[in-house]
Each structure stands twice: as C-alpha cells, then as structure tokens.
Short mmCIF file of C-alpha atoms in Angstrom, two decimals:
data_model
loop_
_atom_site.label_atom_id
_atom_site.label_comp_id
_atom_site.label_asym_id
_atom_site.label_seq_id
_atom_site.Cartn_x
_atom_site.Cartn_y
_atom_site.Cartn_z
CA MET A 24 -23.10 -33.36 80.96
CA THR A 25 -24.01 -29.76 81.73
CA ASP A 26 -27.53 -28.76 80.67
CA THR A 27 -27.10 -25.56 78.65
CA THR A 28 -30.73 -25.04 77.65
CA THR A 29 -33.04 -25.40 80.66
CA PRO A 30 -32.49 -23.21 83.72
CA ALA A 31 -32.56 -24.65 87.21
CA PHE A 32 -34.50 -22.64 89.78
CA LEU A 33 -33.31 -22.18 93.35
CA ILE A 34 -35.50 -21.16 96.30
CA CYS A 35 -35.25 -21.13 100.08
CA VAL A 36 -37.99 -22.62 102.21
CA GLU A 37 -37.98 -22.71 105.98
CA ARG A 38 -40.64 -23.39 108.57
CA GLY A 39 -43.29 -20.68 108.62
CA ARG A 40 -44.44 -18.19 106.00
CA LEU A 41 -42.08 -19.44 103.30
CA GLU A 42 -43.82 -22.81 103.18
CA SER A 43 -47.07 -21.64 101.58
CA GLU A 44 -45.12 -19.25 99.38
CA ALA A 45 -42.81 -21.98 98.09
CA ILE A 46 -45.70 -24.23 97.14
CA LEU A 47 -47.48 -21.43 95.27
CA LEU A 48 -44.26 -20.44 93.51
CA VAL A 49 -43.58 -23.93 92.21
CA GLU A 50 -47.22 -24.52 91.29
CA SER A 51 -47.15 -21.31 89.27
CA LEU A 52 -43.98 -22.30 87.41
CA ARG A 53 -45.44 -25.70 86.61
CA ALA A 54 -48.72 -24.14 85.41
CA TRP A 55 -47.53 -21.07 83.49
CA GLY A 56 -43.81 -21.51 82.85
CA GLY A 57 -44.12 -22.63 79.22
CA SER A 58 -40.88 -24.25 78.07
CA CYS A 59 -39.57 -23.89 81.65
CA ALA A 60 -42.62 -25.46 83.29
CA GLN A 61 -40.82 -28.73 83.92
CA ALA A 62 -37.47 -27.16 84.79
CA PRO A 63 -35.63 -28.54 87.80
CA VAL A 64 -36.34 -26.75 91.07
CA TYR A 65 -34.19 -26.99 94.19
CA ALA A 66 -35.67 -25.91 97.52
CA PHE A 67 -33.13 -25.30 100.26
CA ALA A 68 -33.53 -25.25 104.03
CA PRO A 69 -29.99 -23.96 104.67
CA ARG A 70 -30.17 -23.10 108.37
CA PRO A 71 -30.07 -25.85 111.02
CA GLY A 72 -33.37 -26.38 112.81
CA SER A 73 -35.43 -24.45 110.24
CA ALA A 74 -36.61 -27.24 107.97
CA PRO A 75 -40.19 -26.99 106.70
CA GLU A 76 -42.95 -29.24 107.97
CA PRO A 77 -43.14 -32.78 106.56
CA ALA A 78 -46.39 -31.96 104.73
CA THR A 79 -44.65 -29.11 102.92
CA ILE A 80 -41.77 -31.33 101.89
CA GLU A 81 -44.22 -33.97 100.67
CA ARG A 82 -46.10 -31.40 98.55
CA LEU A 83 -42.90 -29.98 97.08
CA GLU A 84 -41.61 -33.42 96.21
CA ALA A 85 -44.95 -34.17 94.54
CA LEU A 86 -44.23 -31.09 92.40
CA ARG A 87 -40.88 -32.68 91.48
CA VAL A 88 -38.81 -30.36 93.66
CA HIS A 89 -35.46 -31.49 95.02
CA VAL A 90 -35.57 -30.56 98.72
CA ILE A 91 -32.12 -30.01 100.23
CA ASP A 92 -32.04 -29.80 104.01
CA GLU A 93 -28.38 -29.15 104.72
CA PRO A 94 -26.57 -26.58 106.89
CA LEU A 95 -25.17 -24.31 104.18
CA VAL A 96 -24.84 -21.16 106.31
CA ASP A 97 -22.68 -20.76 109.37
CA ARG A 98 -21.47 -17.33 110.46
CA PHE A 99 -24.40 -15.62 108.72
CA ALA A 100 -27.17 -17.78 110.16
CA ASP A 101 -28.68 -14.77 111.94
CA GLU A 102 -29.12 -12.91 108.65
CA PRO A 103 -31.78 -14.80 106.66
CA THR A 104 -31.43 -12.43 103.70
CA TYR A 105 -27.96 -13.93 103.19
CA ASN A 106 -29.35 -17.45 102.74
CA LYS A 107 -29.69 -16.88 99.01
CA VAL A 108 -25.97 -16.14 98.66
CA ALA A 109 -24.88 -19.41 100.27
CA VAL A 110 -27.52 -21.40 98.40
CA SER A 111 -26.58 -19.91 95.03
CA ALA A 112 -22.85 -20.47 95.57
CA TRP A 113 -23.47 -24.06 96.63
CA ALA A 114 -25.59 -24.68 93.54
CA GLU A 115 -22.88 -23.25 91.31
CA ARG A 116 -20.35 -25.64 92.85
CA GLU A 117 -22.49 -28.75 93.10
CA LEU A 118 -25.17 -28.74 90.39
CA ASP A 119 -24.73 -29.49 86.72
CA HIS A 120 -26.84 -26.73 85.15
CA GLU A 121 -25.35 -23.89 83.14
CA THR A 122 -28.15 -21.43 83.96
CA LEU A 123 -29.03 -21.03 87.63
CA VAL A 124 -31.90 -18.80 88.71
CA PHE A 125 -32.40 -17.81 92.32
CA THR A 126 -35.84 -16.42 93.07
CA ASP A 127 -37.21 -15.19 96.37
CA THR A 128 -40.00 -17.42 97.60
CA ASP A 129 -42.56 -14.60 97.73
CA CYS A 130 -42.90 -14.64 93.95
CA VAL A 131 -45.10 -16.25 91.31
CA PHE A 132 -44.58 -17.02 87.64
CA MET A 133 -47.37 -15.96 85.31
CA GLY A 134 -45.57 -16.61 82.03
CA GLU A 135 -42.64 -18.26 80.31
CA PRO A 136 -39.32 -16.80 81.56
CA ALA A 137 -37.69 -16.79 78.13
CA GLU A 138 -35.29 -13.95 79.03
CA LEU A 139 -33.72 -16.24 81.63
CA VAL A 140 -32.71 -18.67 78.89
CA GLU A 141 -31.96 -16.79 75.70
CA GLY A 142 -29.11 -14.42 74.94
CA ASP A 143 -25.42 -14.07 75.67
CA TRP A 144 -25.09 -12.81 79.22
CA VAL A 145 -23.36 -13.78 82.46
CA ALA A 146 -26.06 -12.43 84.79
CA ALA A 147 -29.67 -11.34 84.31
CA LEU A 148 -31.15 -8.92 86.84
CA ARG A 149 -33.63 -6.14 87.58
CA PRO A 150 -32.63 -2.84 89.20
CA VAL A 151 -33.82 -2.11 92.73
CA ASP A 152 -37.25 -0.55 93.15
CA ARG A 153 -35.95 2.40 95.17
CA ARG A 154 -32.49 3.70 95.95
CA ILE A 155 -32.42 3.16 99.78
CA ALA A 156 -28.84 1.82 100.20
CA GLY A 157 -27.89 2.75 96.65
CA SER A 158 -25.86 5.73 95.53
CA ARG A 159 -26.42 8.43 92.93
CA GLY A 160 -22.65 8.78 92.63
CA LYS A 161 -22.82 11.45 95.30
CA GLY A 162 -24.59 12.02 98.60
CA LYS A 163 -24.78 10.21 101.91
CA ASN A 164 -24.32 6.64 100.63
CA GLU A 165 -21.52 7.36 98.19
CA PRO A 166 -18.67 7.07 100.73
CA TYR A 167 -19.71 3.51 101.52
CA TRP A 168 -19.90 2.55 97.86
CA ARG A 169 -16.42 3.95 97.25
CA LYS A 170 -15.04 1.94 100.18
CA MET A 171 -16.81 -1.20 98.98
CA TYR A 172 -15.52 -0.78 95.42
CA ALA A 173 -12.00 -0.20 96.72
CA GLU A 174 -12.04 -3.25 99.00
CA LEU A 175 -13.28 -5.50 96.20
CA GLU A 176 -11.04 -3.86 93.59
CA VAL A 177 -13.95 -2.80 91.40
CA GLU A 178 -13.01 -0.67 88.41
CA GLY A 179 -16.33 -0.31 86.59
CA GLN A 180 -18.68 2.61 87.23
CA PRO A 181 -22.02 1.47 85.75
CA PHE A 182 -25.35 3.17 86.45
CA VAL A 183 -28.97 2.02 86.13
CA ARG A 184 -32.37 3.55 86.86
CA THR A 185 -34.62 2.46 89.73
CA THR A 186 -37.90 0.83 88.76
CA VAL A 187 -39.81 3.33 90.93
CA GLY A 188 -39.06 6.95 90.11
CA GLN A 189 -36.43 6.17 87.46
CA MET A 190 -33.64 7.63 89.62
CA GLU A 191 -30.17 7.16 88.14
CA ILE A 192 -27.96 5.29 90.61
CA ARG A 193 -24.86 3.13 90.60
CA ALA A 194 -25.82 -0.26 89.20
CA TYR A 195 -27.65 -1.88 92.08
CA TRP A 196 -29.87 -4.91 91.69
CA ASN A 197 -32.89 -6.37 93.43
CA SER A 198 -31.82 -9.81 94.64
CA GLY A 199 -35.36 -11.19 94.49
CA LEU A 200 -34.49 -12.62 91.08
CA VAL A 201 -30.88 -13.35 90.15
CA ALA A 202 -29.91 -15.48 87.16
CA ALA A 203 -26.33 -16.38 86.33
CA ARG A 204 -24.39 -18.63 84.02
CA ARG A 205 -22.58 -21.25 86.04
CA SER A 206 -19.45 -21.00 83.90
CA ALA A 207 -19.09 -17.29 84.75
CA GLY A 208 -18.64 -17.99 88.48
CA ILE A 209 -20.85 -15.09 89.53
CA PHE A 210 -22.43 -16.86 92.49
CA GLY A 211 -19.13 -18.01 93.96
CA ALA A 212 -17.76 -14.51 93.59
CA TRP A 213 -20.88 -13.16 95.29
CA GLU A 214 -20.29 -15.35 98.34
CA ARG A 215 -16.60 -14.45 98.51
CA ALA A 216 -17.40 -10.74 98.24
CA LEU A 217 -19.94 -10.90 101.07
CA ILE A 218 -17.43 -12.68 103.31
CA ARG A 219 -14.64 -10.28 102.40
CA LEU A 220 -16.72 -7.21 103.19
CA HIS A 221 -17.59 -8.63 106.59
CA ASP A 222 -13.98 -9.58 107.28
CA ALA A 223 -12.95 -6.03 106.35
CA ASP A 224 -15.61 -4.61 108.71
CA LEU A 225 -17.32 -3.00 105.74
CA VAL A 226 -20.93 -3.77 106.60
CA PHE A 227 -23.40 -1.02 105.80
CA ASP A 228 -24.41 -0.30 109.39
CA LYS A 229 -27.67 1.48 108.56
CA TRP A 230 -29.05 -1.37 106.45
CA PRO A 231 -26.97 -4.52 107.07
CA HIS A 232 -29.71 -6.71 105.62
CA PHE A 233 -28.97 -5.16 102.20
CA MET A 234 -25.45 -6.54 102.14
CA ASP A 235 -26.52 -9.33 99.79
CA GLN A 236 -27.57 -6.74 97.22
CA LEU A 237 -24.59 -4.46 97.83
CA SER A 238 -22.07 -7.27 97.37
CA LEU A 239 -23.91 -8.41 94.23
CA ALA A 240 -23.62 -4.88 92.83
CA ALA A 241 -19.87 -4.94 93.37
CA VAL A 242 -19.44 -8.39 91.83
CA THR A 243 -21.32 -7.47 88.64
CA ALA A 244 -19.94 -3.94 88.14
CA ASP A 245 -16.93 -5.03 86.10
CA VAL A 246 -19.00 -7.29 83.83
CA HIS A 247 -21.84 -4.81 83.40
CA ASP A 248 -21.61 -4.99 79.61
CA ARG A 249 -22.60 -8.66 79.89
CA VAL A 250 -25.40 -8.17 82.43
CA ARG A 251 -28.86 -8.53 80.97
CA ILE A 252 -31.25 -5.98 82.44
CA LEU A 253 -34.49 -7.90 82.46
CA SER A 254 -37.62 -6.24 81.14
CA ASP A 255 -40.41 -4.78 83.28
CA VAL A 256 -42.32 -8.07 83.38
CA TYR A 257 -39.70 -9.70 85.63
CA ASN A 258 -39.41 -9.22 89.39
CA TYR A 259 -42.51 -7.05 89.01
CA PRO A 260 -43.00 -5.16 92.31
CA LEU A 261 -46.70 -5.66 92.92
CA ARG A 262 -47.03 -3.26 95.83
CA HIS A 263 -45.41 -0.49 93.76
CA ARG A 264 -47.55 -1.15 90.67
CA ALA A 265 -49.14 2.31 90.58
CA ALA A 266 -45.71 4.01 90.80
CA LEU A 267 -44.06 2.22 87.88
CA VAL A 268 -43.38 3.64 84.42
CA PRO A 269 -46.61 4.05 82.40
CA ALA A 270 -45.89 1.04 80.19
CA ALA A 271 -45.66 -1.21 83.27
CA VAL A 272 -48.59 0.17 85.26
CA GLU A 273 -51.33 -1.32 83.09
CA LEU A 274 -49.80 -4.75 82.50
CA ASP A 275 -52.21 -7.56 83.23
CA LEU A 276 -51.36 -10.94 84.72
CA ALA A 277 -51.04 -12.54 81.27
CA ASP A 278 -48.45 -9.89 80.34
CA LEU A 279 -46.29 -10.51 83.39
CA VAL A 280 -43.71 -13.26 83.79
CA HIS A 281 -42.46 -13.08 87.38
CA ILE A 282 -44.24 -11.14 90.14
CA HIS A 283 -42.56 -10.24 93.42
CA TYR A 284 -45.46 -9.67 95.82
CA ARG A 285 -43.78 -9.28 99.25
CA LEU A 286 -46.58 -10.33 101.64
CA TRP A 287 -49.31 -8.86 99.41
CA LEU A 288 -50.85 -12.24 98.64
CA HIS A 289 -51.18 -12.96 102.35
CA MET A 290 -53.92 -10.32 102.60
CA PRO A 291 -57.59 -11.24 102.30
CA ASP A 292 -58.94 -10.02 98.94
CA SER A 293 -55.38 -9.31 97.84
CA LEU A 294 -56.10 -9.50 94.12
CA ALA A 295 -59.04 -7.12 94.44
CA ARG A 296 -56.77 -4.61 96.19
CA VAL A 297 -54.30 -4.36 93.33
CA ASN A 298 -54.21 -0.87 91.83
CA PRO A 299 -54.70 -0.50 88.89
CA PRO A 300 -56.74 -3.70 88.99
CA PHE A 301 -56.06 -6.90 87.10
CA ASP A 302 -58.72 -8.36 84.83
CA PRO A 303 -60.82 -10.58 87.14
CA SER A 304 -62.13 -12.62 84.20
CA SER A 305 -58.71 -13.92 83.14
CA ASP A 306 -57.61 -17.52 83.60
CA ARG A 307 -54.56 -16.50 85.62
CA TYR A 308 -56.67 -14.39 87.95
CA ALA A 309 -59.01 -17.32 88.60
CA TRP A 310 -56.06 -19.67 89.12
CA LEU A 311 -54.47 -17.35 91.71
CA ALA A 312 -57.74 -16.53 93.44
CA GLU A 313 -58.34 -20.24 94.15
CA ARG A 314 -55.07 -20.36 96.11
CA LEU A 315 -55.36 -17.13 98.09
CA PRO A 316 -54.92 -15.73 100.63
CA LEU A 317 -51.70 -17.41 101.61
CA GLU A 318 -51.20 -18.53 105.18
CA PRO A 319 -50.57 -16.87 107.55
CA THR A 320 -53.00 -14.16 106.56
CA MET A 321 -52.61 -10.49 107.46
CA GLU A 322 -54.83 -7.47 107.05
CA GLU A 323 -52.41 -4.90 105.71
CA VAL A 324 -49.14 -4.80 103.83
CA GLU A 325 -46.68 -2.08 104.69
#
C-alpha cells in the first residue's frame, strides 16, 4: 500500500566529502524533523566504484537509512550533478511512497518540513539563488530556453523571482531540494527530458552541469499552477544569507527548516562566520557546533 502521509527522503552518498555530509544530514532529520523525524531515508551510491566506506554505511544503517549501492547511471556517469535525476526516477519507479523528496547531501534539517507533506501540489521547489543559466525572457540565455521549450514541447511561460536579488526570470528551480508526488510522474519525466535534450544535442555548453536544473524547469513549466513554491526557510542558501530579502536575513536556526550550506560547514569556526550571526546560545547551535567542522576541512568557501 502506498504511504500517502510520510515523505521518503532521497540522498546521494559517495566516497569522499559526501560521507560526512550524509551522516550529518540524516542525524539532523532524526533530531529536528518533528513528524518527519522517523521518515524513511534512502542513500544511493549510483555510480560504480564510488560506494562510501564501510564505516559510513554502518553509521547510516544505524540511523535506519536504506543504503542502495547499485549502478543507476550509465551515460551520465561523468556528470555527478545528474546523479539526483537517475536516483529520483528510480525511486519513483521502485519505491512505494507517494511523496518523494530529493535533497542534496550538503544540507541540514533544523525543523519539521511540514510544507513537504501538506497541500495539493505535484512538485514543491525553491527558485534558484541567482539567474546564471536562467532567462529573464530576453537576453543571452533566452535563445537556449526557447530551443529547450520547443524540443520538449513546453507551452507554459511561468516566471519566478530569484532568492538573491529578486530578479524575475523564467521559472527555474534550485535542485538542492526537489519534492514530488509519485503519482504525478515528475521524476520520470525529468529523467526523460534530460536524456532527450542530450540526444537532441541541446546541452547548455556554457554550464552543462546545470542541465539537471534546466530540464527540471522544462518539466514543471506546464504544471506550474500545481507547483508549490516553498517558503524562505527551505533550501536556505547559507552563504548568501546577507543578500536575502529582509525577512529571511535575520532568521535564526530555530526558524529555519532546511539549510543548504554548500561547503560552508567544512570551514573551521563555520557557525561563527555566519553573517548576520545565529544565536550561539540556542540548542540547535550547540547541536551543530558539536559536529563541526565537517571532514575534510577547508579554510575558505568560495
């Protein structure tokens, strides 16, 4: 029987940096996830020869994570940013959960992800932080978007605003957190769109590693009225904190649900470097501080 109430979380973990990140991510969900704290988690090592170390697998399994070490990528094995597409499509085909949530491994949960459960939507997403490969409906990237829409027979023309700078662009989502209803077939369509764009030689040459996000934008354009735009407390871009809208700049750890930190927590004294600062006396701050910095450590984050 399909579980229609509790989401299942999907992550990728391969040997190296993702190992410490995966453990912290799952620990954070178990500690702060509220009604989702005991939700099923599936950790995938989808590329041959990239499985995490046995100690990592043992720790994840102790956290009640289903570790799946199977070759799920083939032609795209050299593009690790595409792993999430194959993993999500596989989960949609093979798992019996109505709500599937892919999250990048370099994230932590600091609260209950209620928006990933409630409501009538087919996908729940956050806009990209900055435009980069996006399009304002004109300009240098617009020709590519028109070709992509035409190849994938997209009719919708939705727009959103970036989280940094509030620039209006064609609906374009950050793939660090992607939730979808299994019955809607979004993840399978995402995989097919990515393959079709490559087969049609429609890869964005300047930023090919953004093809996962570009194909996701195309897949969701025609169902935009049923896409839930998650609030500011999801996929929170830690390194851009000072550049967010005023209401998001001052949010403390207890206000946030899902933080996307992108290497930040690998720095020594990473929490103390956050600007504006988090409250160092909070329980979440103390919990994170005990687990940081993540290995491997680095001095600066670009």
